[in-house]
């Protein structure tokens, strides 16, 4: 008795509709003769939902990358989860650079400010926009307008934020 790997195919129903089918089967013996017990599952809706989700994720990622403001998601302990191209440029990082070892706290002009931000987010999940000073990778300080909020995922709290470089901003 053994299990075969599931496989899929596209089929056509009697009414002509094309469906996606997943086949699950296992080998067995019936009255001493080899046999296969199997199930056919119509997975058309599931696969459509997965395709729609992937398309939605790609659209969201393209939108975030196209924004002129820096977008950053980090854990409450300061690990970077994602950063868009504008954020990377603003802080002096390469577009394809691995940011997993960058401690967000080191990017604050005053490292203690990060702890104050996290503590503040615990009492107000969406604080008002604020101007603050950050440190670029090369050490230069620059003012930004910062927007923050806390979101929860399966692993815990994520701090999501947007930043606009006040020096690059134009009035007009």
mmCIF file of C-alpha atoms in Angstrom:
data_model
loop_
_atom_site.group_PDB
_atom_site.id
_atom_site.type_symbol
_atom_site.label_atom_id
_atom_site.label_comp_id
_atom_site.label_asym_id
_atom_site.label_seq_id
_atom_site.Cartn_x
_atom_site.Cartn_y
_atom_site.Cartn_z
ATOM 1 C CA UNK A 1 0.000 0.000 0.000
ATOM 2 C CA UNK A 2 1.494 3.277 -1.058
ATOM 3 C CA UNK A 3 0.524 6.815 -1.763
ATOM 4 C CA UNK A 4 1.258 8.422 -5.074
ATOM 5 C CA UNK A 5 1.929 12.121 -5.393
ATOM 6 C CA UNK A 6 -1.149 14.151 -6.286
ATOM 7 C CA UNK A 7 -1.230 15.532 -9.789
ATOM 8 C CA UNK A 8 -3.510 17.806 -11.717
ATOM 9 C CA UNK A 9 -4.959 18.256 -15.153
ATOM 10 C CA UNK A 10 -7.496 20.343 -17.006
ATOM 11 C CA UNK A 11 -10.667 18.623 -18.128
ATOM 12 C CA UNK A 12 -13.974 19.473 -19.685
ATOM 13 C CA UNK A 13 -17.356 18.823 -18.084
ATOM 14 C CA UNK A 14 -20.295 17.553 -20.088
ATOM 15 C CA UNK A 15 -21.614 21.096 -20.303
ATOM 16 C CA UNK A 16 -18.340 22.176 -21.948
ATOM 17 C CA UNK A 17 -16.920 24.095 -18.986
ATOM 18 C CA UNK A 18 -13.165 23.657 -18.512
ATOM 19 C CA UNK A 19 -12.234 22.642 -14.975
ATOM 20 C CA UNK A 20 -8.987 22.098 -13.128
ATOM 21 C CA UNK A 21 -8.813 18.741 -11.398
ATOM 22 C CA UNK A 22 -6.491 17.407 -8.729
ATOM 23 C CA UNK A 23 -6.106 13.646 -8.498
ATOM 24 C CA UNK A 24 -5.286 11.996 -5.186
ATOM 25 C CA UNK A 25 -4.749 8.242 -5.219
ATOM 26 C CA UNK A 26 -3.140 5.386 -3.417
ATOM 27 C CA UNK A 27 -2.299 1.822 -4.348
ATOM 28 C CA UNK A 28 -3.922 -0.998 -2.460
ATOM 29 C CA UNK A 29 -5.014 -4.612 -2.814
ATOM 30 C CA UNK A 30 -8.622 -5.716 -3.183
ATOM 31 C CA UNK A 31 -9.215 -9.463 -2.848
ATOM 32 C CA UNK A 32 -5.528 -10.052 -3.525
ATOM 33 C CA UNK A 33 -5.510 -8.002 -6.707
ATOM 34 C CA UNK A 34 -3.714 -4.657 -7.075
ATOM 35 C CA UNK A 35 -6.036 -1.680 -7.187
ATOM 36 C CA UNK A 36 -5.986 2.075 -6.938
ATOM 37 C CA UNK A 37 -8.332 4.069 -4.763
ATOM 38 C CA UNK A 38 -8.583 7.642 -5.896
ATOM 39 C CA UNK A 39 -10.387 10.918 -5.604
ATOM 40 C CA UNK A 40 -10.850 13.634 -8.188
ATOM 41 C CA UNK A 41 -11.224 17.137 -6.779
ATOM 42 C CA UNK A 42 -12.469 20.120 -8.752
ATOM 43 C CA UNK A 43 -9.901 22.759 -7.745
ATOM 44 C CA UNK A 44 -10.935 25.375 -10.307
ATOM 45 C CA UNK A 45 -12.188 27.883 -7.714
ATOM 46 C CA UNK A 46 -9.194 27.326 -5.409
ATOM 47 C CA UNK A 47 -6.701 27.807 -8.234
ATOM 48 C CA UNK A 48 -8.556 30.891 -9.501
ATOM 49 C CA UNK A 49 -8.421 32.344 -5.992
ATOM 50 C CA UNK A 50 -4.671 31.646 -5.772
ATOM 51 C CA UNK A 51 -4.080 33.271 -9.172
ATOM 52 C CA UNK A 52 -6.160 36.292 -8.117
ATOM 53 C CA UNK A 53 -4.193 36.554 -4.874
ATOM 54 C CA UNK A 54 -0.850 36.418 -6.714
ATOM 55 C CA UNK A 55 -2.059 39.080 -9.156
ATOM 56 C CA UNK A 56 -3.231 41.284 -6.286
ATOM 57 C CA UNK A 57 0.119 40.866 -4.504
ATOM 58 C CA UNK A 58 1.996 41.809 -7.685
ATOM 59 C CA UNK A 59 -0.182 44.926 -8.133
ATOM 60 C CA UNK A 60 0.353 45.922 -4.482
ATOM 61 C CA UNK A 61 4.118 45.418 -4.768
ATOM 62 C CA UNK A 62 4.248 47.446 -7.998
ATOM 63 C CA UNK A 63 2.264 50.257 -6.346
ATOM 64 C CA UNK A 64 4.497 50.330 -3.260
ATOM 65 C CA UNK A 65 7.637 50.339 -5.424
ATOM 66 C CA UNK A 66 6.284 53.183 -7.579
ATOM 67 C CA UNK A 67 5.448 55.472 -4.645
ATOM 68 C CA UNK A 68 7.726 58.498 -4.228
ATOM 69 C CA UNK A 69 7.654 58.113 -0.426
ATOM 70 C CA UNK A 70 9.782 55.646 1.482
ATOM 71 C CA UNK A 71 7.837 52.651 2.791
ATOM 72 C CA UNK A 72 9.337 50.426 5.474
ATOM 73 C CA UNK A 73 8.056 47.478 7.444
ATOM 74 C CA UNK A 74 10.112 46.421 10.441
ATOM 75 C CA UNK A 75 9.666 44.232 13.474
ATOM 76 C CA UNK A 76 9.356 45.900 16.856
ATOM 77 C CA UNK A 77 12.900 44.742 17.652
ATOM 78 C CA UNK A 78 14.216 46.669 14.622
ATOM 79 C CA UNK A 79 14.662 44.045 11.889
ATOM 80 C CA UNK A 80 13.670 45.201 8.402
ATOM 81 C CA UNK A 81 10.985 43.095 6.748
ATOM 82 C CA UNK A 82 10.506 45.098 3.543
ATOM 83 C CA UNK A 83 11.617 48.459 2.178
ATOM 84 C CA UNK A 84 10.623 50.014 -1.120
ATOM 85 C CA UNK A 85 13.008 51.622 -3.619
ATOM 86 C CA UNK A 86 12.281 55.183 -2.422
ATOM 87 C CA UNK A 87 13.147 54.251 1.178
ATOM 88 C CA UNK A 88 16.346 52.514 0.071
ATOM 89 C CA UNK A 89 17.431 55.561 -1.966
ATOM 90 C CA UNK A 90 16.544 57.933 0.874
ATOM 91 C CA UNK A 91 18.690 56.019 3.360
ATOM 92 C CA UNK A 92 21.521 55.179 0.938
ATOM 93 C CA UNK A 93 20.978 51.472 0.349
ATOM 94 C CA UNK A 94 21.185 49.650 -2.979
ATOM 95 C CA UNK A 95 17.934 48.457 -4.546
ATOM 96 C CA UNK A 96 18.852 44.772 -4.302
ATOM 97 C CA UNK A 97 20.818 44.960 -1.044
ATOM 98 C CA UNK A 98 19.899 42.513 1.717
ATOM 99 C CA UNK A 99 18.606 44.596 4.646
ATOM 100 C CA UNK A 100 17.985 41.768 7.112
ATOM 101 C CA UNK A 101 21.053 42.674 9.179
ATOM 102 C CA UNK A 102 20.322 46.404 9.325
ATOM 103 C CA UNK A 103 19.112 47.506 12.763
ATOM 104 C CA UNK A 104 16.553 50.264 12.236
ATOM 105 C CA UNK A 105 17.556 51.831 15.549
ATOM 106 C CA UNK A 106 20.938 52.763 14.030
ATOM 107 C CA UNK A 107 19.131 54.907 11.437
ATOM 108 C CA UNK A 108 17.672 57.264 14.037
ATOM 109 C CA UNK A 109 19.699 60.406 14.761
ATOM 110 C CA UNK A 110 19.119 59.619 18.424
ATOM 111 C CA UNK A 111 19.059 55.800 18.867
ATOM 112 C CA UNK A 112 16.788 56.094 21.911
ATOM 113 C CA UNK A 113 14.090 57.578 19.689
ATOM 114 C CA UNK A 114 13.266 54.130 18.304
ATOM 115 C CA UNK A 115 12.321 52.844 21.763
ATOM 116 C CA UNK A 116 10.105 55.911 22.305
ATOM 117 C CA UNK A 117 8.402 55.257 18.952
ATOM 118 C CA UNK A 118 7.705 51.615 19.818
ATOM 119 C CA UNK A 119 6.417 52.532 23.277
ATOM 120 C CA UNK A 120 4.182 55.206 21.722
ATOM 121 C CA UNK A 121 2.795 52.734 19.187
ATOM 122 C CA UNK A 122 1.734 50.436 22.009
ATOM 123 C CA UNK A 123 -0.648 53.143 23.260
ATOM 124 C CA UNK A 124 -1.612 54.671 19.897
ATOM 125 C CA UNK A 125 -1.546 52.247 16.933
ATOM 126 C CA UNK A 126 -1.774 55.141 14.457
ATOM 127 C CA UNK A 127 0.000 58.199 15.828
ATOM 128 C CA UNK A 128 -0.152 61.488 13.907
ATOM 129 C CA UNK A 129 2.513 62.335 11.355
ATOM 130 C CA UNK A 130 5.664 63.751 12.908
ATOM 131 C CA UNK A 131 8.912 65.296 11.773
ATOM 132 C CA UNK A 132 12.033 63.581 13.013
ATOM 133 C CA UNK A 133 15.694 63.290 12.077
ATOM 134 C CA UNK A 134 17.221 60.124 10.664
ATOM 135 C CA UNK A 135 20.732 59.064 9.741
ATOM 136 C CA UNK A 136 21.579 57.930 6.226
ATOM 137 C CA UNK A 137 23.845 54.973 5.764
ATOM 138 C CA UNK A 138 26.795 57.363 5.201
ATOM 139 C CA UNK A 139 26.085 59.042 8.552
ATOM 140 C CA UNK A 140 24.562 62.302 7.285
ATOM 141 C CA UNK A 141 21.501 63.478 9.154
ATOM 142 C CA UNK A 142 18.317 64.476 7.359
ATOM 143 C CA UNK A 143 14.811 65.496 8.454
ATOM 144 C CA UNK A 144 11.801 63.421 7.428
ATOM 145 C CA UNK A 145 8.081 63.534 7.837
ATOM 146 C CA UNK A 146 7.172 60.149 9.312
ATOM 147 C CA UNK A 147 3.874 58.250 9.284
ATOM 148 C CA UNK A 148 3.560 55.065 11.356
ATOM 149 C CA UNK A 149 1.119 52.375 12.295
ATOM 150 C CA UNK A 150 1.268 48.968 13.922
ATOM 151 C CA UNK A 151 -0.060 45.887 12.168
ATOM 152 C CA UNK A 152 -0.059 42.317 13.393
ATOM 153 C CA UNK A 153 0.901 39.303 11.363
ATOM 154 C CA UNK A 154 1.248 35.643 12.292
ATOM 155 C CA UNK A 155 4.722 36.234 13.749
ATOM 156 C CA UNK A 156 3.839 39.280 15.848
ATOM 157 C CA UNK A 157 3.826 43.046 15.539
ATOM 158 C CA UNK A 158 5.120 44.850 12.498
ATOM 159 C CA UNK A 159 5.758 48.577 12.412
ATOM 160 C CA UNK A 160 4.754 49.939 9.021
ATOM 161 C CA UNK A 161 5.738 53.426 8.083
ATOM 162 C CA UNK A 162 6.116 55.965 5.381
ATOM 163 C CA UNK A 163 8.772 58.656 5.240
ATOM 164 C CA UNK A 164 9.177 61.771 3.131
ATOM 165 C CA UNK A 165 12.558 63.431 2.945
ATOM 166 C CA UNK A 166 11.926 67.044 4.012
ATOM 167 C CA UNK A 167 15.056 68.222 2.202
ATOM 168 C CA UNK A 168 13.849 66.772 -1.115
ATOM 169 C CA UNK A 169 10.310 68.090 -0.701
ATOM 170 C CA UNK A 170 9.330 71.080 -2.801
ATOM 171 C CA UNK A 171 6.588 73.555 -2.086
ATOM 172 C CA UNK A 172 4.713 73.962 -5.297
#
